[in-house]
């Protein structure tokens, strides 16, 4: 069965990222509303309410930082995908010799061996975004390894021609996923403001 890039039809991943931003914003608004209501009650000199408000303030800070980290991770991942699409995938169009193919393999190996964006952030408190972002990184790895295998194959010229046939669709899909991640970061930023 021939390889099909997950970026050819990225609708389900875009939907997942959009849903996660909506969920994060909803939870953030809910926590904010509870903290404000507790503040209103604590002004009335209820001792129990002031203790609850203190706990809620601490929880709010505990929630807000992971949400902001997920925003930063989404933004970093969008930038990483931008490089993948505009630099690395675009290299395929420049292959005309076997040496070009070898050079592109070297570049792809270096890219895939580099640091992945989500590893720079502690996303354990936001498992939904963490899982979605790591899944997207995994697609880049899968795609890159496929490209490397094709370029190292016995009939690399035919492989390059096959890659070029689907390249515009793959690049468009990467761009759509990148856009969804950028939207996630923007929405979370607006929510936290």
PDB file of C-alpha atoms in Angstrom:
ATOM      1  CA  UNK A   1       0.000   0.000   0.000  1.00  0.00           C
ATOM      2  CA  UNK A   2       1.489   3.360  -0.985  1.00  0.00           C
ATOM      3  CA  UNK A   3       2.283   5.932   1.656  1.00  0.00           C
ATOM      4  CA  UNK A   4      -0.231   8.725   2.157  1.00  0.00           C
ATOM      5  CA  UNK A   5       0.907  11.730   4.149  1.00  0.00           C
ATOM      6  CA  UNK A   6      -1.327  12.623   7.105  1.00  0.00           C
ATOM      7  CA  UNK A   7      -1.096  16.209   5.845  1.00  0.00           C
ATOM      8  CA  UNK A   8      -3.009  15.342   2.644  1.00  0.00           C
ATOM      9  CA  UNK A   9      -6.262  15.459   4.639  1.00  0.00           C
ATOM     10  CA  UNK A  10      -5.602  17.326   7.897  1.00  0.00           C
ATOM     11  CA  UNK A  11      -9.242  18.187   8.713  1.00  0.00           C
ATOM     12  CA  UNK A  12      -9.458  15.953  11.782  1.00  0.00           C
ATOM     13  CA  UNK A  13      -6.263  17.429  13.284  1.00  0.00           C
ATOM     14  CA  UNK A  14      -7.387  20.975  12.623  1.00  0.00           C
ATOM     15  CA  UNK A  15     -10.724  20.174  14.247  1.00  0.00           C
ATOM     16  CA  UNK A  16      -8.959  18.687  17.271  1.00  0.00           C
ATOM     17  CA  UNK A  17      -6.780  21.779  17.759  1.00  0.00           C
ATOM     18  CA  UNK A  18      -9.812  24.083  17.370  1.00  0.00           C
ATOM     19  CA  UNK A  19     -11.782  22.044  19.907  1.00  0.00           C
ATOM     20  CA  UNK A  20      -8.907  22.160  22.376  1.00  0.00           C
ATOM     21  CA  UNK A  21      -8.693  25.948  22.202  1.00  0.00           C
ATOM     22  CA  UNK A  22     -12.441  26.219  22.816  1.00  0.00           C
ATOM     23  CA  UNK A  23     -12.177  23.855  25.789  1.00  0.00           C
ATOM     24  CA  UNK A  24      -9.204  25.753  27.249  1.00  0.00           C
ATOM     25  CA  UNK A  25     -10.961  29.085  26.922  1.00  0.00           C
ATOM     26  CA  UNK A  26     -14.164  27.699  28.458  1.00  0.00           C
ATOM     27  CA  UNK A  27     -12.305  26.296  31.458  1.00  0.00           C
ATOM     28  CA  UNK A  28     -10.321  29.530  31.861  1.00  0.00           C
ATOM     29  CA  UNK A  29     -13.517  31.610  31.778  1.00  0.00           C
ATOM     30  CA  UNK A  30     -15.210  29.263  34.237  1.00  0.00           C
ATOM     31  CA  UNK A  31     -12.311  29.480  36.697  1.00  0.00           C
ATOM     32  CA  UNK A  32     -12.170  33.270  36.296  1.00  0.00           C
ATOM     33  CA  UNK A  33     -15.894  33.572  36.973  1.00  0.00           C
ATOM     34  CA  UNK A  34     -15.644  31.453  40.148  1.00  0.00           C
ATOM     35  CA  UNK A  35     -12.666  33.474  41.411  1.00  0.00           C
ATOM     36  CA  UNK A  36     -14.546  36.769  40.802  1.00  0.00           C
ATOM     37  CA  UNK A  37     -17.671  35.486  42.553  1.00  0.00           C
ATOM     38  CA  UNK A  38     -15.597  34.309  45.512  1.00  0.00           C
ATOM     39  CA  UNK A  39     -13.968  37.760  45.634  1.00  0.00           C
ATOM     40  CA  UNK A  40     -17.403  39.372  45.760  1.00  0.00           C
ATOM     41  CA  UNK A  41     -18.430  37.109  48.623  1.00  0.00           C
ATOM     42  CA  UNK A  42     -15.168  37.521  50.529  1.00  0.00           C
ATOM     43  CA  UNK A  43     -15.765  41.272  50.628  1.00  0.00           C
ATOM     44  CA  UNK A  44     -18.727  40.492  52.885  1.00  0.00           C
ATOM     45  CA  UNK A  45     -16.434  39.272  55.717  1.00  0.00           C
ATOM     46  CA  UNK A  46     -17.259  35.561  55.475  1.00  0.00           C
ATOM     47  CA  UNK A  47     -14.175  33.784  56.835  1.00  0.00           C
ATOM     48  CA  UNK A  48     -14.911  30.527  55.009  1.00  0.00           C
ATOM     49  CA  UNK A  49     -15.312  32.340  51.714  1.00  0.00           C
ATOM     50  CA  UNK A  50     -11.984  34.167  52.116  1.00  0.00           C
ATOM     51  CA  UNK A  51     -10.230  30.807  52.628  1.00  0.00           C
ATOM     52  CA  UNK A  52     -11.986  29.400  49.560  1.00  0.00           C
ATOM     53  CA  UNK A  53     -11.020  32.486  47.576  1.00  0.00           C
ATOM     54  CA  UNK A  54      -7.381  32.057  48.582  1.00  0.00           C
ATOM     55  CA  UNK A  55      -7.474  28.447  47.384  1.00  0.00           C
ATOM     56  CA  UNK A  56      -9.206  29.484  44.169  1.00  0.00           C
ATOM     57  CA  UNK A  57      -6.603  32.172  43.513  1.00  0.00           C
ATOM     58  CA  UNK A  58      -3.867  29.559  43.905  1.00  0.00           C
ATOM     59  CA  UNK A  59      -5.726  27.152  41.610  1.00  0.00           C
ATOM     60  CA  UNK A  60      -6.276  29.881  39.049  1.00  0.00           C
ATOM     61  CA  UNK A  61      -2.529  30.528  38.920  1.00  0.00           C
ATOM     62  CA  UNK A  62      -1.918  26.775  38.699  1.00  0.00           C
ATOM     63  CA  UNK A  63      -4.275  26.544  35.719  1.00  0.00           C
ATOM     64  CA  UNK A  64      -3.227  29.731  33.954  1.00  0.00           C
ATOM     65  CA  UNK A  65       0.473  28.883  33.587  1.00  0.00           C
ATOM     66  CA  UNK A  66      -0.084  25.509  31.846  1.00  0.00           C
ATOM     67  CA  UNK A  67      -2.656  27.149  29.567  1.00  0.00           C
ATOM     68  CA  UNK A  68      -0.131  29.844  28.642  1.00  0.00           C
ATOM     69  CA  UNK A  69       2.548  27.168  28.166  1.00  0.00           C
ATOM     70  CA  UNK A  70       0.213  25.385  25.738  1.00  0.00           C
ATOM     71  CA  UNK A  71      -0.177  28.680  23.877  1.00  0.00           C
ATOM     72  CA  UNK A  72       3.590  29.049  23.640  1.00  0.00           C
ATOM     73  CA  UNK A  73       3.986  25.430  22.549  1.00  0.00           C
ATOM     74  CA  UNK A  74       1.352  25.906  19.830  1.00  0.00           C
ATOM     75  CA  UNK A  75       3.138  29.006  18.605  1.00  0.00           C
ATOM     76  CA  UNK A  76       6.516  27.225  18.576  1.00  0.00           C
ATOM     77  CA  UNK A  77       5.017  24.243  16.785  1.00  0.00           C
ATOM     78  CA  UNK A  78       3.456  26.550  14.181  1.00  0.00           C
ATOM     79  CA  UNK A  79       6.891  28.074  13.541  1.00  0.00           C
ATOM     80  CA  UNK A  80       8.472  24.619  13.330  1.00  0.00           C
ATOM     81  CA  UNK A  81       5.846  23.541  10.796  1.00  0.00           C
ATOM     82  CA  UNK A  82       6.480  26.720   8.839  1.00  0.00           C
ATOM     83  CA  UNK A  83      10.148  25.733   8.487  1.00  0.00           C
ATOM     84  CA  UNK A  84       9.163  22.190   7.534  1.00  0.00           C
ATOM     85  CA  UNK A  85       6.789  23.379   4.827  1.00  0.00           C
ATOM     86  CA  UNK A  86       8.686  26.326   3.393  1.00  0.00           C
ATOM     87  CA  UNK A  87      12.260  25.079   3.721  1.00  0.00           C
ATOM     88  CA  UNK A  88      12.451  21.310   3.970  1.00  0.00           C
ATOM     89  CA  UNK A  89       9.518  20.230   1.820  1.00  0.00           C
ATOM     90  CA  UNK A  90      10.439  22.869  -0.730  1.00  0.00           C
ATOM     91  CA  UNK A  91      13.881  21.257  -1.101  1.00  0.00           C
ATOM     92  CA  UNK A  92      12.184  18.376  -2.908  1.00  0.00           C
ATOM     93  CA  UNK A  93      11.507  20.695  -5.848  1.00  0.00           C
ATOM     94  CA  UNK A  94      15.232  21.426  -6.119  1.00  0.00           C
ATOM     95  CA  UNK A  95      16.402  17.823  -6.487  1.00  0.00           C
ATOM     96  CA  UNK A  96      17.829  17.095  -9.915  1.00  0.00           C
ATOM     97  CA  UNK A  97      20.862  14.915  -9.195  1.00  0.00           C
ATOM     98  CA  UNK A  98      21.642  11.989  -6.938  1.00  0.00           C
ATOM     99  CA  UNK A  99      23.920  14.299  -4.918  1.00  0.00           C
ATOM    100  CA  UNK A 100      20.985  16.701  -4.465  1.00  0.00           C
ATOM    101  CA  UNK A 101      18.939  13.791  -3.107  1.00  0.00           C
ATOM    102  CA  UNK A 102      21.740  12.857  -0.694  1.00  0.00           C
ATOM    103  CA  UNK A 103      22.048  16.469   0.453  1.00  0.00           C
ATOM    104  CA  UNK A 104      18.301  16.674   1.094  1.00  0.00           C
ATOM    105  CA  UNK A 105      18.469  13.418   3.091  1.00  0.00           C
ATOM    106  CA  UNK A 106      21.214  14.982   5.237  1.00  0.00           C
ATOM    107  CA  UNK A 107      19.098  18.094   5.801  1.00  0.00           C
ATOM    108  CA  UNK A 108      15.972  16.076   6.683  1.00  0.00           C
ATOM    109  CA  UNK A 109      17.948  13.896   9.113  1.00  0.00           C
ATOM    110  CA  UNK A 110      19.304  17.013  10.839  1.00  0.00           C
ATOM    111  CA  UNK A 111      15.812  18.513  11.062  1.00  0.00           C
ATOM    112  CA  UNK A 112      14.278  15.340  12.478  1.00  0.00           C
ATOM    113  CA  UNK A 113      17.150  14.906  14.951  1.00  0.00           C
ATOM    114  CA  UNK A 114      16.655  18.465  16.241  1.00  0.00           C
ATOM    115  CA  UNK A 115      14.642  19.526  19.245  1.00  0.00           C
ATOM    116  CA  UNK A 116      10.896  19.176  18.889  1.00  0.00           C
ATOM    117  CA  UNK A 117       8.912  22.225  20.049  1.00  0.00           C
ATOM    118  CA  UNK A 118       6.728  20.507  22.654  1.00  0.00           C
ATOM    119  CA  UNK A 119       9.797  19.227  24.529  1.00  0.00           C
ATOM    120  CA  UNK A 120      10.559  22.820  25.495  1.00  0.00           C
ATOM    121  CA  UNK A 121       7.370  23.140  27.577  1.00  0.00           C
ATOM    122  CA  UNK A 122       5.872  21.344  30.554  1.00  0.00           C
ATOM    123  CA  UNK A 123       2.469  20.362  29.220  1.00  0.00           C
ATOM    124  CA  UNK A 124       1.651  17.643  31.759  1.00  0.00           C
ATOM    125  CA  UNK A 125      -1.183  19.741  33.239  1.00  0.00           C
ATOM    126  CA  UNK A 126      -2.789  20.114  29.786  1.00  0.00           C
ATOM    127  CA  UNK A 127      -2.787  16.566  28.381  1.00  0.00           C
ATOM    128  CA  UNK A 128      -5.181  17.341  25.524  1.00  0.00           C
ATOM    129  CA  UNK A 129      -2.974  19.936  23.826  1.00  0.00           C
ATOM    130  CA  UNK A 130       0.146  17.945  24.716  1.00  0.00           C
ATOM    131  CA  UNK A 131      -1.194  14.844  22.956  1.00  0.00           C
ATOM    132  CA  UNK A 132      -2.415  16.761  19.909  1.00  0.00           C
ATOM    133  CA  UNK A 133       0.839  18.698  19.518  1.00  0.00           C
ATOM    134  CA  UNK A 134       2.973  15.567  19.890  1.00  0.00           C
ATOM    135  CA  UNK A 135       0.769  13.794  17.353  1.00  0.00           C
ATOM    136  CA  UNK A 136       1.401  16.595  14.840  1.00  0.00           C
ATOM    137  CA  UNK A 137       5.142  16.411  15.508  1.00  0.00           C
ATOM    138  CA  UNK A 138       4.887  12.670  14.920  1.00  0.00           C
ATOM    139  CA  UNK A 139       3.344  13.306  11.503  1.00  0.00           C
ATOM    140  CA  UNK A 140       6.337  15.438  10.538  1.00  0.00           C
ATOM    141  CA  UNK A 141       8.646  12.630  11.670  1.00  0.00           C
ATOM    142  CA  UNK A 142       6.626  10.064   9.728  1.00  0.00           C
ATOM    143  CA  UNK A 143       6.549  12.253   6.618  1.00  0.00           C
ATOM    144  CA  UNK A 144      10.244  13.092   6.859  1.00  0.00           C
ATOM    145  CA  UNK A 145      11.244   9.458   7.315  1.00  0.00           C
ATOM    146  CA  UNK A 146       9.164   8.520   4.274  1.00  0.00           C
ATOM    147  CA  UNK A 147      10.871  11.209   2.207  1.00  0.00           C
ATOM    148  CA  UNK A 148      14.297  10.004   3.371  1.00  0.00           C
ATOM    149  CA  UNK A 149      13.441   6.402   2.474  1.00  0.00           C
ATOM    150  CA  UNK A 150      12.248   7.450  -0.989  1.00  0.00           C
ATOM    151  CA  UNK A 151      15.376   9.526  -1.646  1.00  0.00           C
ATOM    152  CA  UNK A 152      17.625   6.676  -0.520  1.00  0.00           C
ATOM    153  CA  UNK A 153      15.754   4.140  -2.637  1.00  0.00           C
ATOM    154  CA  UNK A 154      17.189   2.408  -5.693  1.00  0.00           C
ATOM    155  CA  UNK A 155      14.966   4.426  -8.025  1.00  0.00           C
ATOM    156  CA  UNK A 156      15.336   7.790  -6.349  1.00  0.00           C
ATOM    157  CA  UNK A 157      14.474   9.699  -9.555  1.00  0.00           C
ATOM    158  CA  UNK A 158      11.067   8.024  -9.793  1.00  0.00           C
ATOM    159  CA  UNK A 159      10.631   8.591  -6.066  1.00  0.00           C
ATOM    160  CA  UNK A 160      11.292  12.313  -6.434  1.00  0.00           C
ATOM    161  CA  UNK A 161       8.703  12.525  -9.208  1.00  0.00           C
ATOM    162  CA  UNK A 162       6.147  10.759  -6.974  1.00  0.00           C
ATOM    163  CA  UNK A 163       6.937  13.097  -4.072  1.00  0.00           C
ATOM    164  CA  UNK A 164       6.532  16.122  -6.349  1.00  0.00           C
ATOM    165  CA  UNK A 165       3.049  14.946  -7.388  1.00  0.00           C
ATOM    166  CA  UNK A 166       1.691  15.140  -3.843  1.00  0.00           C
ATOM    167  CA  UNK A 167       3.950  17.929  -2.583  1.00  0.00           C
ATOM    168  CA  UNK A 168       1.476  20.795  -3.156  1.00  0.00           C
ATOM    169  CA  UNK A 169      -1.241  18.917  -1.223  1.00  0.00           C
ATOM    170  CA  UNK A 170       1.144  18.075   1.612  1.00  0.00           C
ATOM    171  CA  UNK A 171       2.379  21.668   1.831  1.00  0.00           C
ATOM    172  CA  UNK A 172      -1.207  22.974   1.820  1.00  0.00           C
ATOM    173  CA  UNK A 173      -2.114  20.555   4.619  1.00  0.00           C
ATOM    174  CA  UNK A 174       0.902  21.565   6.698  1.00  0.00           C
ATOM    175  CA  UNK A 175      -0.066  25.205   6.178  1.00  0.00           C
ATOM    176  CA  UNK A 176      -3.630  24.491   7.375  1.00  0.00           C
ATOM    177  CA  UNK A 177      -2.420  22.709  10.511  1.00  0.00           C
ATOM    178  CA  UNK A 178       0.052  25.540  11.116  1.00  0.00           C
ATOM    179  CA  UNK A 179      -2.823  28.022  10.810  1.00  0.00           C
ATOM    180  CA  UNK A 180      -4.913  26.091  13.332  1.00  0.00           C
ATOM    181  CA  UNK A 181      -2.011  26.140  15.802  1.00  0.00           C
ATOM    182  CA  UNK A 182      -1.493  29.872  15.284  1.00  0.00           C
ATOM    183  CA  UNK A 183      -5.239  30.422  15.840  1.00  0.00           C
ATOM    184  CA  UNK A 184      -5.041  28.344  19.039  1.00  0.00           C
ATOM    185  CA  UNK A 185      -2.224  30.569  20.331  1.00  0.00           C
ATOM    186  CA  UNK A 186      -4.104  33.740  19.369  1.00  0.00           C
ATOM    187  CA  UNK A 187      -7.355  32.603  21.000  1.00  0.00           C
ATOM    188  CA  UNK A 188      -5.613  31.577  24.223  1.00  0.00           C
ATOM    189  CA  UNK A 189      -3.769  34.917  24.299  1.00  0.00           C
ATOM    190  CA  UNK A 190      -7.026  36.825  23.855  1.00  0.00           C
ATOM    191  CA  UNK A 191      -8.701  34.728  26.559  1.00  0.00           C
ATOM    192  CA  UNK A 192      -5.888  35.281  29.061  1.00  0.00           C
ATOM    193  CA  UNK A 193      -5.884  39.049  28.523  1.00  0.00           C
TER     194      UNK A 193
END
